[in-house]
Short mmCIF file of C-alpha atoms in Angstrom, two decimals:
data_model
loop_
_atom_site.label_atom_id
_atom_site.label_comp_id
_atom_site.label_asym_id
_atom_site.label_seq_id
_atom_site.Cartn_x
_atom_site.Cartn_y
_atom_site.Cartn_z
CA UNK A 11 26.96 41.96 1.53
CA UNK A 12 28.40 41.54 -1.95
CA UNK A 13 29.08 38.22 -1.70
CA UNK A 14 25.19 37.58 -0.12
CA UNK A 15 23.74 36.68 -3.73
CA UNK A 16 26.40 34.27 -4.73
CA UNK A 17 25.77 32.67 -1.48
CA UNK A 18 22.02 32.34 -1.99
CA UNK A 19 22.79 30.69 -5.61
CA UNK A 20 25.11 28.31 -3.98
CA UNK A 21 22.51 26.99 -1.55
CA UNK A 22 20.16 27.08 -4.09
CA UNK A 23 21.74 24.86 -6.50
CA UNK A 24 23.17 22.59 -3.32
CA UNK A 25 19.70 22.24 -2.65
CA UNK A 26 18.43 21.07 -6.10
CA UNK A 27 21.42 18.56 -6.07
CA UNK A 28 20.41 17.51 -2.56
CA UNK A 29 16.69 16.59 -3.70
CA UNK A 30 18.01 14.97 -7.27
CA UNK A 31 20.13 12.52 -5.21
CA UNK A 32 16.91 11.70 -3.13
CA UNK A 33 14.50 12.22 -5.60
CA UNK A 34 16.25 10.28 -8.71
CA UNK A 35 16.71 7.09 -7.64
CA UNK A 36 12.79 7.18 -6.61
CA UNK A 37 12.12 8.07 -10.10
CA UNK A 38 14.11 5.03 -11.86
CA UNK A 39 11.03 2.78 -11.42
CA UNK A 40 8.90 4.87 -13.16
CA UNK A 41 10.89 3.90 -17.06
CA UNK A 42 11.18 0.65 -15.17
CA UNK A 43 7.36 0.17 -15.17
CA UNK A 44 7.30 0.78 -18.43
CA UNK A 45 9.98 -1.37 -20.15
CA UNK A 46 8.91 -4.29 -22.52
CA UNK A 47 11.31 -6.63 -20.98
CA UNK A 48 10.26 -9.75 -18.63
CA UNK A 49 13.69 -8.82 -16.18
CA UNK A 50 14.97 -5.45 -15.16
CA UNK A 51 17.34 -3.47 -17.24
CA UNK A 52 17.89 -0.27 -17.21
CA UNK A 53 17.56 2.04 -19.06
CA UNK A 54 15.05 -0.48 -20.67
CA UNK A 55 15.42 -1.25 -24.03
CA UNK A 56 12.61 -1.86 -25.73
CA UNK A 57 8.62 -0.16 -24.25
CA UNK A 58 5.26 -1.41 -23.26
CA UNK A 59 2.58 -1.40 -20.68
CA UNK A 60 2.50 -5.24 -20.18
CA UNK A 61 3.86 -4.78 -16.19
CA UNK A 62 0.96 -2.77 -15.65
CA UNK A 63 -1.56 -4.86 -17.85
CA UNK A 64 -0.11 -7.57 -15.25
CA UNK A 65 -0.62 -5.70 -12.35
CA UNK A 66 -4.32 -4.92 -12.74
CA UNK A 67 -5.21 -8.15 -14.27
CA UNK A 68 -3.53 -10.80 -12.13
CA UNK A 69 -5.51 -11.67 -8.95
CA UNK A 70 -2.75 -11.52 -6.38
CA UNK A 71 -1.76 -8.05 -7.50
CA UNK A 72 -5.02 -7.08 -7.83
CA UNK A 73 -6.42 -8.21 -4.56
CA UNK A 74 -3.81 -6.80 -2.50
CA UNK A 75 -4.21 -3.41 -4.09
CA UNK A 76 -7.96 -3.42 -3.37
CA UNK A 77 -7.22 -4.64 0.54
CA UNK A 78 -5.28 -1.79 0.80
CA UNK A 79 -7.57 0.74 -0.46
CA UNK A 80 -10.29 -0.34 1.61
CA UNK A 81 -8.63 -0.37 4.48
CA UNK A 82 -7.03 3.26 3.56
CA UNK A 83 -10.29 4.42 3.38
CA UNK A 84 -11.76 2.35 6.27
CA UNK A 85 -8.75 3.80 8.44
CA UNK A 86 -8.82 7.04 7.21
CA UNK A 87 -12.34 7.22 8.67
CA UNK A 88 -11.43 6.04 11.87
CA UNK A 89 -8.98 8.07 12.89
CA UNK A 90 -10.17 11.29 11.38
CA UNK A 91 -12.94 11.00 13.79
CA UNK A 92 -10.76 10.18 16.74
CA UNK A 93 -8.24 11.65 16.08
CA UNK A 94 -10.15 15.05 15.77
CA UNK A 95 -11.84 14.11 19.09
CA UNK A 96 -8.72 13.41 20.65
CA UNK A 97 -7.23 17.03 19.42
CA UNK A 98 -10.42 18.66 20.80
CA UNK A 99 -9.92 17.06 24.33
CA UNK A 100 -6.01 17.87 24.04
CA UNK A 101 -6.55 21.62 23.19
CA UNK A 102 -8.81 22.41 25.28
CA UNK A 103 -8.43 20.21 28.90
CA UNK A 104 -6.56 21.18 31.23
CA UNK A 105 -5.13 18.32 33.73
CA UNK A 106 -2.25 16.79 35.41
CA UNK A 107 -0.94 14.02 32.86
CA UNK A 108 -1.96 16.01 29.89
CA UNK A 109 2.18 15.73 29.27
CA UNK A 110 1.73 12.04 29.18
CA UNK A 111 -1.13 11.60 27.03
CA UNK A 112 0.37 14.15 24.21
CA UNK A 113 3.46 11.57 24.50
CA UNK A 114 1.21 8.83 24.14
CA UNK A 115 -0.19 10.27 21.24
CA UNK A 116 3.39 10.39 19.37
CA UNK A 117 4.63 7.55 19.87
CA UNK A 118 3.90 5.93 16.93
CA UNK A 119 6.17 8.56 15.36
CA UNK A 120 9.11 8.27 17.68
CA UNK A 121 8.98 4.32 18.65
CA UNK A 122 11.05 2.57 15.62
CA UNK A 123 8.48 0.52 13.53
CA UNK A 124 10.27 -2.67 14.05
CA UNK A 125 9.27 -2.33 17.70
CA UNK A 126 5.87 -1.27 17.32
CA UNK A 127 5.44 -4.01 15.10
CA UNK A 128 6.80 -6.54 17.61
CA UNK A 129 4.95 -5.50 20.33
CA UNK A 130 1.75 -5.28 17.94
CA UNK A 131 2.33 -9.16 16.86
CA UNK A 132 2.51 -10.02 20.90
CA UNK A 133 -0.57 -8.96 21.50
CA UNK A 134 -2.62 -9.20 18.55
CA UNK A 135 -1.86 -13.05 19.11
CA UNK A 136 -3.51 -13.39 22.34
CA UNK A 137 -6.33 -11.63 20.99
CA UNK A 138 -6.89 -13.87 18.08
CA UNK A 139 -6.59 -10.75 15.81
CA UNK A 140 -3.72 -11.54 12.96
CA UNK A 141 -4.70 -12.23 9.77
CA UNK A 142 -7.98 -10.53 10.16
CA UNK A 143 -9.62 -7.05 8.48
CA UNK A 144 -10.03 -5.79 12.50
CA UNK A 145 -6.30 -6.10 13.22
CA UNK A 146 -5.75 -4.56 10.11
CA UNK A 147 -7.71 -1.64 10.88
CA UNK A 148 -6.78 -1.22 14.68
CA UNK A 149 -2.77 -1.10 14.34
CA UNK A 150 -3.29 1.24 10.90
CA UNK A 151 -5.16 3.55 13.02
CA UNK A 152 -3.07 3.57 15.67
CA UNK A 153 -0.18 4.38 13.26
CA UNK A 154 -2.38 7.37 11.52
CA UNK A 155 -3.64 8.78 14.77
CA UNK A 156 -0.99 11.26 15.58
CA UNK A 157 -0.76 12.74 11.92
CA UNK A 158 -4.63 13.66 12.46
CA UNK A 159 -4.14 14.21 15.91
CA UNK A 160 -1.59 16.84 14.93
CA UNK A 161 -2.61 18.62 11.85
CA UNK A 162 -6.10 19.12 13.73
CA UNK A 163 -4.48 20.31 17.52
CA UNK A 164 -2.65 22.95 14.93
CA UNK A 165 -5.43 23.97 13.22
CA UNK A 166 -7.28 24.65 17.02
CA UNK A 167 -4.29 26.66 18.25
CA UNK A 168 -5.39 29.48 16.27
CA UNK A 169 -9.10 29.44 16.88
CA UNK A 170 -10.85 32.08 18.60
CA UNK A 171 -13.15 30.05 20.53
CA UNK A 172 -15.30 33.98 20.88
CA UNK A 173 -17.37 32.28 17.70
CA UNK A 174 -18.50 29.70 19.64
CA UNK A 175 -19.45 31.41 22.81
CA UNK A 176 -21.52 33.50 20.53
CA UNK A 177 -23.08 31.10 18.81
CA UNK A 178 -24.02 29.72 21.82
CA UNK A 179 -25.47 33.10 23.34
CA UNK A 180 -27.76 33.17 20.10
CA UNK A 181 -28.89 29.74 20.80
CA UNK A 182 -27.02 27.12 18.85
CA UNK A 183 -26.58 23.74 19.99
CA UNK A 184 -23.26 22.02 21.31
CA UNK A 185 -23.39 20.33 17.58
CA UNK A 186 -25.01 23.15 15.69
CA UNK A 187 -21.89 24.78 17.18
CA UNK A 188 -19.81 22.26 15.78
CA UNK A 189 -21.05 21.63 12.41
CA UNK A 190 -21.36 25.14 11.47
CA UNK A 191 -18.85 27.50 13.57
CA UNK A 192 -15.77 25.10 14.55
CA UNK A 193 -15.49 22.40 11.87
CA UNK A 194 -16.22 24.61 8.40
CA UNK A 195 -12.76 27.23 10.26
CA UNK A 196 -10.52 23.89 11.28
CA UNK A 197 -11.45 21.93 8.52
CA UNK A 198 -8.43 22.31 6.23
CA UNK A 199 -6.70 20.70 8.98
CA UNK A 200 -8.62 17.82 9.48
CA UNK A 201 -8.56 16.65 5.91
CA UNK A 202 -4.82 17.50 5.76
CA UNK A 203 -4.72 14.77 8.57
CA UNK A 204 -7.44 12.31 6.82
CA UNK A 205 -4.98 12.47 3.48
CA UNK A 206 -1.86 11.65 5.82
CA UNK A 207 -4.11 8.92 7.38
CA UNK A 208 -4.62 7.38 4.65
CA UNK A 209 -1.28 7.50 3.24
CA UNK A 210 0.10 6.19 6.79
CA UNK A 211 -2.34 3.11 5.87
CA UNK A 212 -1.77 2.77 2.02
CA UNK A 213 2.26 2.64 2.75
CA UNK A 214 2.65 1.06 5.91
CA UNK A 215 4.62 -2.36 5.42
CA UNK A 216 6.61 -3.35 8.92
CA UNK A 217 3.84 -3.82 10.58
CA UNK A 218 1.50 -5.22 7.76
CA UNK A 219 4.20 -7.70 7.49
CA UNK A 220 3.54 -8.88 11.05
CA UNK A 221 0.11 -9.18 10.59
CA UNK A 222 -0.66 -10.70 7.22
CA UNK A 223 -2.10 -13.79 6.57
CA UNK A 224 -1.65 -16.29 3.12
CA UNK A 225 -5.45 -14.61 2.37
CA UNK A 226 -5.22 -10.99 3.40
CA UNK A 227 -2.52 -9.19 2.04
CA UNK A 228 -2.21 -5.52 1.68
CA UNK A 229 0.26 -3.94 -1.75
CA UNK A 230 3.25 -2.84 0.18
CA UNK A 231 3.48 -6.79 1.26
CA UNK A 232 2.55 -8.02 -1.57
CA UNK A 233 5.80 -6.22 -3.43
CA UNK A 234 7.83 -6.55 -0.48
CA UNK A 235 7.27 -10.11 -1.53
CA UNK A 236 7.50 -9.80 -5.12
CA UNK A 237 11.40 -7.75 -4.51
CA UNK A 238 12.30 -11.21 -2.36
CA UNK A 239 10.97 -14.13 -3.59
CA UNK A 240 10.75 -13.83 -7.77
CA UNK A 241 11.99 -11.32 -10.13
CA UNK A 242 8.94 -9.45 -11.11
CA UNK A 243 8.97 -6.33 -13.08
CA UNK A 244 5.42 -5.93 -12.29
CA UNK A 245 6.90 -4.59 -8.85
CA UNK A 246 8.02 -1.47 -10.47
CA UNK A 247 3.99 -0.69 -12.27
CA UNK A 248 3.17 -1.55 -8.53
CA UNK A 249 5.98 0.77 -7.12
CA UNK A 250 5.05 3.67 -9.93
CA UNK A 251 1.32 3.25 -8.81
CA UNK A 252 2.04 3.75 -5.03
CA UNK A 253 4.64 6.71 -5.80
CA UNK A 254 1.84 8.49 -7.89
CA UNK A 255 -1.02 7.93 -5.08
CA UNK A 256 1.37 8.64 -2.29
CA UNK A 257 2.85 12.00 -4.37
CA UNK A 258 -0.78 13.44 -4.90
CA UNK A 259 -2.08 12.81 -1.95
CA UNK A 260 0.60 14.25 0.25
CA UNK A 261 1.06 17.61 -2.25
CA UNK A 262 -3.02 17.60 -1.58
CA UNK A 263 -1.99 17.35 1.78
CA UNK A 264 -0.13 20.47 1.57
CA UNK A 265 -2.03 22.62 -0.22
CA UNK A 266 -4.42 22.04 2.30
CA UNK A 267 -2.40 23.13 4.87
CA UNK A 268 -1.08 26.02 3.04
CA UNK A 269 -4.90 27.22 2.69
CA UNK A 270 -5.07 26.75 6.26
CA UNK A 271 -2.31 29.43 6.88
CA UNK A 272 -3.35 31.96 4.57
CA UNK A 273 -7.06 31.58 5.97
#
């Protein structure tokens, strides 16, 4: 047992070496974003905010950072609502192929992206639906649907559905029910799934890249672009901005979740 603490300091400190050499090279584009040269050097030598004066002033970088907000928020929405409903008829039905539908729900997670993108393209064709605000919408929200879908089917696992049947005896409505009994207990975990909706959206760049049109182009594309076709420091303001939205909304994420344990 002597040897137990030196042990526990080793993994500690592999750890923290572990998450530098994942976390670092995230972090380079942060100085990046600010340097006050027009090419990328690191570490930069001279400082400014002209990338980022650039990327909220031009149009292109501007416009593709508002289409993806919008539709972040537009399929955050979505499928909070059915994703929640889906949870609700997961937890609590009872049938032969509930195995298959649970799978169905995950698949988004498990198929690579690549193919989901592919097979999103193929159909989206027939149905006239690439390049447009609807496709946009649909394939984000079938991406985001199992995080919601999740967080929410956890968050029901430990509810003692006794509230409910006694709210009922005292009168309360099927929604009264609802709105004042079920969603104020579960509702750390659907807004722990609405914030990893809307990341899923604000990220998501396989299958964006499959669906974009010369007019409607979300950020991710828009820098996936940038990184391939110019050299563009602005990419790294853009990059910085998407690491701090994606960062605070996922440790919001968490601390919701956390709540949700200790409640």
């Amino acid at each position: 047992m002597t040897g137990s603490p030196v042990l526990r300091r080793t993994l500690a400190v592999l750890g923290v070496l572990v998450g530098a050499w994942l976390v670092v090279p995230t972090l380079i584009v942060v100085p990046l974003s600010f340097s006050g040269e027009d090419s990328f050097a690191f570490p930069p030598r001279s400082w400014g905010v002209q990338h980022y004066v650039t990327f909220f002033t031009e149009q292109s970088w501007l416009t593709a950072l508002l289409v993806s907000l919008q539709l972040a928020v537009i399929v955050t929405v979505v499928a909070t609502v059915l994703g929640t409903m889906a949870a609700f008829a997961l937890a609590r039905s009872r049938f032969r192929a509930k195995g298959v539908v649970d799978g169905l729900f995950l698949a988004p997670l498990i198929v690579p992206g690549i193919v989901v993108a592919v097979a999103m393209y193929a159909a989206f064709l027939g149905w006239g639906l690439i390049g447009t605000p609807t496709g946009f919408v649909v394939a984000h929200t079938v991406l985001a649907l199992p995080f919601v879908t999740v967080n929410v089917t956890a968050a029901l696992s430990g509810f003692d559905r006794t509230l409910e049947r006694a709210a009922a005896s005292l009168g309360a409505s099927a929604w009264a029910t609802f709105r004042s009994v079920t969603l104020p207990i579960i509702r750390p975990g659907v807004l722990a799934g609405a914030l990893f909706a809307f990341v899923t959206s604000f990220d998501e760049v396989v299958v964006s890249m499959f669906l974009q049109s010369p007019n409607l182009q979300t950020l991710p594309v828009r820098m996936f672009t940038s990184v391939t076709n110019e050299v563009d420091p602005t990419i790294a303001a853009a990059s910085t901005v998407v690491l701090v939205v994606s960062t605070a909304l996922l440790g919001l994420a968490s601390v919701t979740r956390r709540n949700r344990r200790h409640a």
